[in-house]
Short mmCIF file of C-alpha atoms in Angstrom, two decimals:
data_model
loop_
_atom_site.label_atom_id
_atom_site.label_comp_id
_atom_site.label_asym_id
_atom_site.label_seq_id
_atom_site.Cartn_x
_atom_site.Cartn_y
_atom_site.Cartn_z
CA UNK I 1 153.18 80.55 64.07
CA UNK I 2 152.19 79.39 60.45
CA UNK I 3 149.40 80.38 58.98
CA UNK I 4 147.77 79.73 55.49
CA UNK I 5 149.41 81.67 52.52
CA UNK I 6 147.82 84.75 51.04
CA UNK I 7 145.92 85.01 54.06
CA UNK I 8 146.50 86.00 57.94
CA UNK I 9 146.31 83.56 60.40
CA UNK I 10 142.30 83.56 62.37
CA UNK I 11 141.98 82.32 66.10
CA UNK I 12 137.84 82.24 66.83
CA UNK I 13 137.14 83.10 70.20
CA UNK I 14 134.17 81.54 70.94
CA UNK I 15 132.91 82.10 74.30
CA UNK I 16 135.24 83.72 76.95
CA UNK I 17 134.79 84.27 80.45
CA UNK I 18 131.83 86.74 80.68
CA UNK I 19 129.10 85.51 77.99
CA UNK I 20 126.85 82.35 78.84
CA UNK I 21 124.02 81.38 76.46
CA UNK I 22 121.50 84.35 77.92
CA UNK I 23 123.58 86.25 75.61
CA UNK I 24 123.20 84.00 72.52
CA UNK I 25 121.74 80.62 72.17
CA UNK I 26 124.40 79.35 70.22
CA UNK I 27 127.37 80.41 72.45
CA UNK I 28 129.60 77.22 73.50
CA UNK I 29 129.53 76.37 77.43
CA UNK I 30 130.03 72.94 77.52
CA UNK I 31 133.04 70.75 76.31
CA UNK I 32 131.20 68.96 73.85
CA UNK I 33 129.23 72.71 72.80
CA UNK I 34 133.08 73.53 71.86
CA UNK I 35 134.61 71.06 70.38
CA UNK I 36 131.75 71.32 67.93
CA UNK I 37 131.62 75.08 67.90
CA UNK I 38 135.46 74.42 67.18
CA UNK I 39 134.95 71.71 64.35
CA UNK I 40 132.62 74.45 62.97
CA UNK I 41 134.85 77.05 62.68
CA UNK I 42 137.51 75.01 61.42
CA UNK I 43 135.65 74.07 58.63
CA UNK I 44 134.76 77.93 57.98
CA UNK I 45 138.38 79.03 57.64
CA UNK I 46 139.42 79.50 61.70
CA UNK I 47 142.99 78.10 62.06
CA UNK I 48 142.96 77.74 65.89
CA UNK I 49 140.94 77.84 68.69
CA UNK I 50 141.20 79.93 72.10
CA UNK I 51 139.79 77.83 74.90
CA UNK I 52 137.73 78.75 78.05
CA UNK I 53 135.91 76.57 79.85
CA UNK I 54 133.12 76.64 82.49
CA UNK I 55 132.91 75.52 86.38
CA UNK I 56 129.68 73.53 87.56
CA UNK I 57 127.53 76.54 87.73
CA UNK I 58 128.58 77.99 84.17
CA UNK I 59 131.12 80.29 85.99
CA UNK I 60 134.85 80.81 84.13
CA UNK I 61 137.19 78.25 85.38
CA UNK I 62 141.17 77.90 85.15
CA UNK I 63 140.57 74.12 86.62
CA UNK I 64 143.23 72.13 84.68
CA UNK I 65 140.71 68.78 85.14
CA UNK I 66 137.90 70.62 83.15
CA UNK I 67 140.84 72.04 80.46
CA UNK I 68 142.00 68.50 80.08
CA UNK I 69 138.29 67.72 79.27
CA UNK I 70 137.77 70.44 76.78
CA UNK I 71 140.79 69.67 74.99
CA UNK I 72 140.15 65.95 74.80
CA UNK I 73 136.80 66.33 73.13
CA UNK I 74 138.07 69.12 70.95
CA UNK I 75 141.14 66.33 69.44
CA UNK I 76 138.20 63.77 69.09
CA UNK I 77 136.16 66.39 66.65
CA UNK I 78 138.77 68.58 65.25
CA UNK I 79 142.45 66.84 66.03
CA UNK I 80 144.05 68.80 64.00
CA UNK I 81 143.31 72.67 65.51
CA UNK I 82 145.84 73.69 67.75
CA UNK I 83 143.92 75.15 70.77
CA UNK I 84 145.56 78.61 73.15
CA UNK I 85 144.35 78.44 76.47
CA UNK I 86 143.50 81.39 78.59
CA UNK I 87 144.86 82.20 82.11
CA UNK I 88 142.46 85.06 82.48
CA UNK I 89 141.64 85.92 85.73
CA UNK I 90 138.15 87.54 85.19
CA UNK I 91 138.01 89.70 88.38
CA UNK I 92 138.14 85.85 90.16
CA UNK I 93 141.45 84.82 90.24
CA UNK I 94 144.56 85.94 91.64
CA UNK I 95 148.43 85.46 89.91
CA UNK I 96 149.02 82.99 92.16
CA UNK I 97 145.65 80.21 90.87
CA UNK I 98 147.23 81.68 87.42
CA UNK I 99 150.26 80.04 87.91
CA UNK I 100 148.83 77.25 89.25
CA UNK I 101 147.18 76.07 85.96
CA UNK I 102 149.88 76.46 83.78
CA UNK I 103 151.77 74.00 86.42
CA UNK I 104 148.83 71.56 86.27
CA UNK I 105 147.89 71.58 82.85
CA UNK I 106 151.05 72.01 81.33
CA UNK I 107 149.20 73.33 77.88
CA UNK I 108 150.98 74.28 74.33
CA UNK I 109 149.89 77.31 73.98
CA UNK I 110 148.32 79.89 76.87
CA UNK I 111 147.47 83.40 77.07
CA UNK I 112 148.59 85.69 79.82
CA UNK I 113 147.65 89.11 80.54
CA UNK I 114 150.42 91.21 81.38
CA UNK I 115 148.21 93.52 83.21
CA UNK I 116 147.05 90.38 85.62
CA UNK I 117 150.24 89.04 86.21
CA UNK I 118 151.64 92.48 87.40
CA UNK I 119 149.66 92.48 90.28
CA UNK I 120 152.01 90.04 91.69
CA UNK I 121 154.89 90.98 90.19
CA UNK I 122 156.90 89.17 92.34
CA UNK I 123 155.65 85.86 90.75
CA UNK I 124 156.62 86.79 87.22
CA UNK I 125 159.63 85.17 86.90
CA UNK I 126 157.66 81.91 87.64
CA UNK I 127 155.37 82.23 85.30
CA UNK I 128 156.97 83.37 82.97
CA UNK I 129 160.25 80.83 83.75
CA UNK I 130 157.66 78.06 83.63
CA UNK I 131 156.29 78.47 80.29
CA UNK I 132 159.83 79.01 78.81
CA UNK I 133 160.79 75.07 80.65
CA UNK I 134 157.88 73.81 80.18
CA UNK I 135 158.09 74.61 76.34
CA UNK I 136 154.13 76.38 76.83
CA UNK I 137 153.87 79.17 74.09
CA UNK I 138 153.15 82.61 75.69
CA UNK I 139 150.50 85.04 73.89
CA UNK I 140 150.97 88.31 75.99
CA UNK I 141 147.35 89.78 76.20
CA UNK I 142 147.79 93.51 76.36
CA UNK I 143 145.52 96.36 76.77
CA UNK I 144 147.36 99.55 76.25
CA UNK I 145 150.81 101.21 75.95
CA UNK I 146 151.15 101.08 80.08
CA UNK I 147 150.76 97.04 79.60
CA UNK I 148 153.20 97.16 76.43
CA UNK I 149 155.76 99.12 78.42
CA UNK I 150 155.70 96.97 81.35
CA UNK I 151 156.07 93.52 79.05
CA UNK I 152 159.01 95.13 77.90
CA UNK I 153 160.57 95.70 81.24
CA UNK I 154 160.62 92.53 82.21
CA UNK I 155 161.74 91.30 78.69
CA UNK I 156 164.99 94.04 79.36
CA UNK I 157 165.11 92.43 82.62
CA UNK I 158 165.30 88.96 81.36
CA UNK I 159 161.58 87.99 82.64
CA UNK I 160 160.67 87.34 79.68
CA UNK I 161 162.49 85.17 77.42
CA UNK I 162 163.19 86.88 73.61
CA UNK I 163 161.21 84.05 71.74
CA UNK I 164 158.09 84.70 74.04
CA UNK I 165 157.26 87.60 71.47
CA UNK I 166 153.76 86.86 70.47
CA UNK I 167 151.49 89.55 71.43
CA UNK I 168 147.39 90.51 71.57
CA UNK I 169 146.57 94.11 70.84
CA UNK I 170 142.62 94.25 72.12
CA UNK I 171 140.81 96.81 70.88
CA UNK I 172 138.72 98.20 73.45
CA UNK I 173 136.95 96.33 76.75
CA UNK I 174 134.54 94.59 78.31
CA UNK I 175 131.88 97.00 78.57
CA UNK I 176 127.93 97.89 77.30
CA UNK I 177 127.98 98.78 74.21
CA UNK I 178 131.69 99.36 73.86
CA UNK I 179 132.62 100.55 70.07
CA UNK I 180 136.19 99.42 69.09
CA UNK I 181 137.75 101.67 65.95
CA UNK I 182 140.17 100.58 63.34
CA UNK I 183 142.22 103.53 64.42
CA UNK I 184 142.27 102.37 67.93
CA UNK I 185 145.25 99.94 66.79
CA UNK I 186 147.43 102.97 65.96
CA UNK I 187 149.21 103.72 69.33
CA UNK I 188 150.07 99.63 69.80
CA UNK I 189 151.58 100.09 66.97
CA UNK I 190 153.87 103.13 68.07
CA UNK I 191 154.38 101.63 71.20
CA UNK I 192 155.13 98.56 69.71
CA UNK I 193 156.49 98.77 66.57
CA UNK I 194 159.14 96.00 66.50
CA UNK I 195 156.42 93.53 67.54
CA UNK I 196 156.66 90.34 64.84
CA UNK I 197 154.37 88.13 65.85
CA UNK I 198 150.83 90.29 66.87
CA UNK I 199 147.38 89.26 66.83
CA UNK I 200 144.34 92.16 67.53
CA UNK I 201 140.91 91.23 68.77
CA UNK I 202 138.08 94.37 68.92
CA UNK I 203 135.22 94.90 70.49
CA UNK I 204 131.43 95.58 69.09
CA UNK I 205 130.24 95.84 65.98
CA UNK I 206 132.89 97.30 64.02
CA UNK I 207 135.02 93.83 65.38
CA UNK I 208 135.49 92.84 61.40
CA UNK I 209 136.54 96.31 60.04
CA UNK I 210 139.37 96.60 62.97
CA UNK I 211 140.35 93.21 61.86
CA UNK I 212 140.26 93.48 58.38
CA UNK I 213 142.17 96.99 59.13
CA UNK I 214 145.14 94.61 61.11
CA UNK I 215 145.03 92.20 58.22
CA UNK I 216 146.46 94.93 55.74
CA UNK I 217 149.26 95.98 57.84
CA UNK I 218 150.00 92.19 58.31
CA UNK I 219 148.58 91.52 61.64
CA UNK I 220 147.09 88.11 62.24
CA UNK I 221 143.13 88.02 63.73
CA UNK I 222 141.30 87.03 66.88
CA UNK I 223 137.54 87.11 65.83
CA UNK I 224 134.05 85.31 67.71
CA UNK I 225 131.63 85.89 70.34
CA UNK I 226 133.89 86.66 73.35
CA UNK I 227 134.23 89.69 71.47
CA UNK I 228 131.41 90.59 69.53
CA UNK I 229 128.14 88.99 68.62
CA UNK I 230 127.01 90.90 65.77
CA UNK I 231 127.74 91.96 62.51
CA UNK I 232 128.27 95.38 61.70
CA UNK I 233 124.56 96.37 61.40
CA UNK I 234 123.90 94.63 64.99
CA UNK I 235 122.37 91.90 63.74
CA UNK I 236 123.65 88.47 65.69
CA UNK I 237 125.51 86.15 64.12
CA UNK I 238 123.76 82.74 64.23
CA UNK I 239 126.72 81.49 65.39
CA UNK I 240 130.54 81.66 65.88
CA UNK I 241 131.53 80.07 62.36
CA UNK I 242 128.86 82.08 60.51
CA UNK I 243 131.43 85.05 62.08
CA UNK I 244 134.36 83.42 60.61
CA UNK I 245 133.11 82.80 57.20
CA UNK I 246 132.02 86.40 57.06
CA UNK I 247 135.39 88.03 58.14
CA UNK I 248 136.85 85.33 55.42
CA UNK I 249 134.43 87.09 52.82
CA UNK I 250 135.63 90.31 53.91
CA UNK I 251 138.72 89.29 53.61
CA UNK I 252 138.91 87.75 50.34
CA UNK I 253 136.93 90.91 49.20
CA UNK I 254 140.14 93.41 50.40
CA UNK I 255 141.97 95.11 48.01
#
């Protein structure tokens, strides 16, 4: 992955599988809501784009149709973004409808939660396998050292192919008024600390600090409202890209 010099490489996360637009007026639910949202964040210094996208009723979706929608609208406003797709499950789908949309959509770039897929691990190998054929970039999604132990069992095992290295660190979860910390990156780091290619996402308002924290030990950045809304006196963003171009001015502004 490429990114910029003299600065890490941003992916905005703009709406996820939880938030709709009760939670914020300007949060992206529909494919043409994103492809803006995505033009918009381009512009303010995001270098890619992680996609969700919504069923008929707003709900999170892994239909490959509705992807293939998203994605064309997003190369009509903002061709030249390269776009991660999620495989989350959500609490809604199982490893097995997982699999399924990588098959059907066949995207670049996808990210997979090693926690999800390990509660089938018997379809690992097929995921995994598949993305390594298929040529789809992997972004393992990991939550703590149990997750980062278990990606590297199936890398020893040969699950996992070596060049599927890239790697999430997420501070924190999906909770009320969760509080993610700078120092929570500390123990991925122990438990990871050959990891090359590693991104880090963080929850509530302290989302930019824990970033800008990753930054200076060389970590590339995960930043918008699936995460966090506000900025760090709880005051809502107006929208996604006004988050970017902050965390750029924080950035820029880092010894």
């Amino acid at each position: 992955m490429t990114h910029p010099v003299n600065r890490p490489f941003i992916m905005v996360a703009p709406n996820g599988a939880r938030r709709g637009r009760g939670d914020h007026p300007a949060l992206p639910v529909t494919s043409d809501q994103i492809a803006r949202t995505a033009a918009a964040c381009h512009r303010a210094g995001a270098d890619a784009l992680h996609l969700h996208v919504r069923d008929g009723q707003g709900g999170h979706s892994l239909d490959a149709g509705r992807y293939r929608e998203a994605l064309a609208e997003i190369a009509v406003h903002v061709p030249q973004m390269p776009v991660q797709v999620t495989t989350e499950a959500a609490g809604i789908f199982d490893v097995a409808a997982q699999l399924a949309c990588l098959r059907d959509l066949r995207p670049q770039w996808a990210s997979v939660s090693v926690r999800e897929i390990a509660r089938a691990p018997e379809l690992a190998r097929q995921v995994y396998g598949l993305c390594a054929d298929q040529g789809i970039r992997v972004q393992h999604i990991l939550y703590d050292s149990a997750d980062i132990a278990q990606m590297v069992a199936w890398r020893d095992a040969g699950i996992i192919a070596p060049e599927q290295d890239q790697v999430l660190f997420v501070l924190g979860r999906y909770r009320e008024n969760q509080q993610s910390s700078p120092a929570d990156l500390a123990p991925f780091r122990a438990a990871l600390p050959d990891a090359r290619d590693w991104m880090v996402c963080a929850f509530g308002t302290r989302e930019h600090a824990c970033l800008a924290a990753a930054a200076k030990q060389g970590g590339q950045l995960r930043v918008g409202f699936e995460n966090s809304l506000t900025d760090a006196d709880g005051t809502p963003y107006p929208d996604n890209a006004a988050s970017v171009a902050a965390l750029r001015s924080l950035l820029e502004r880092q010894p």
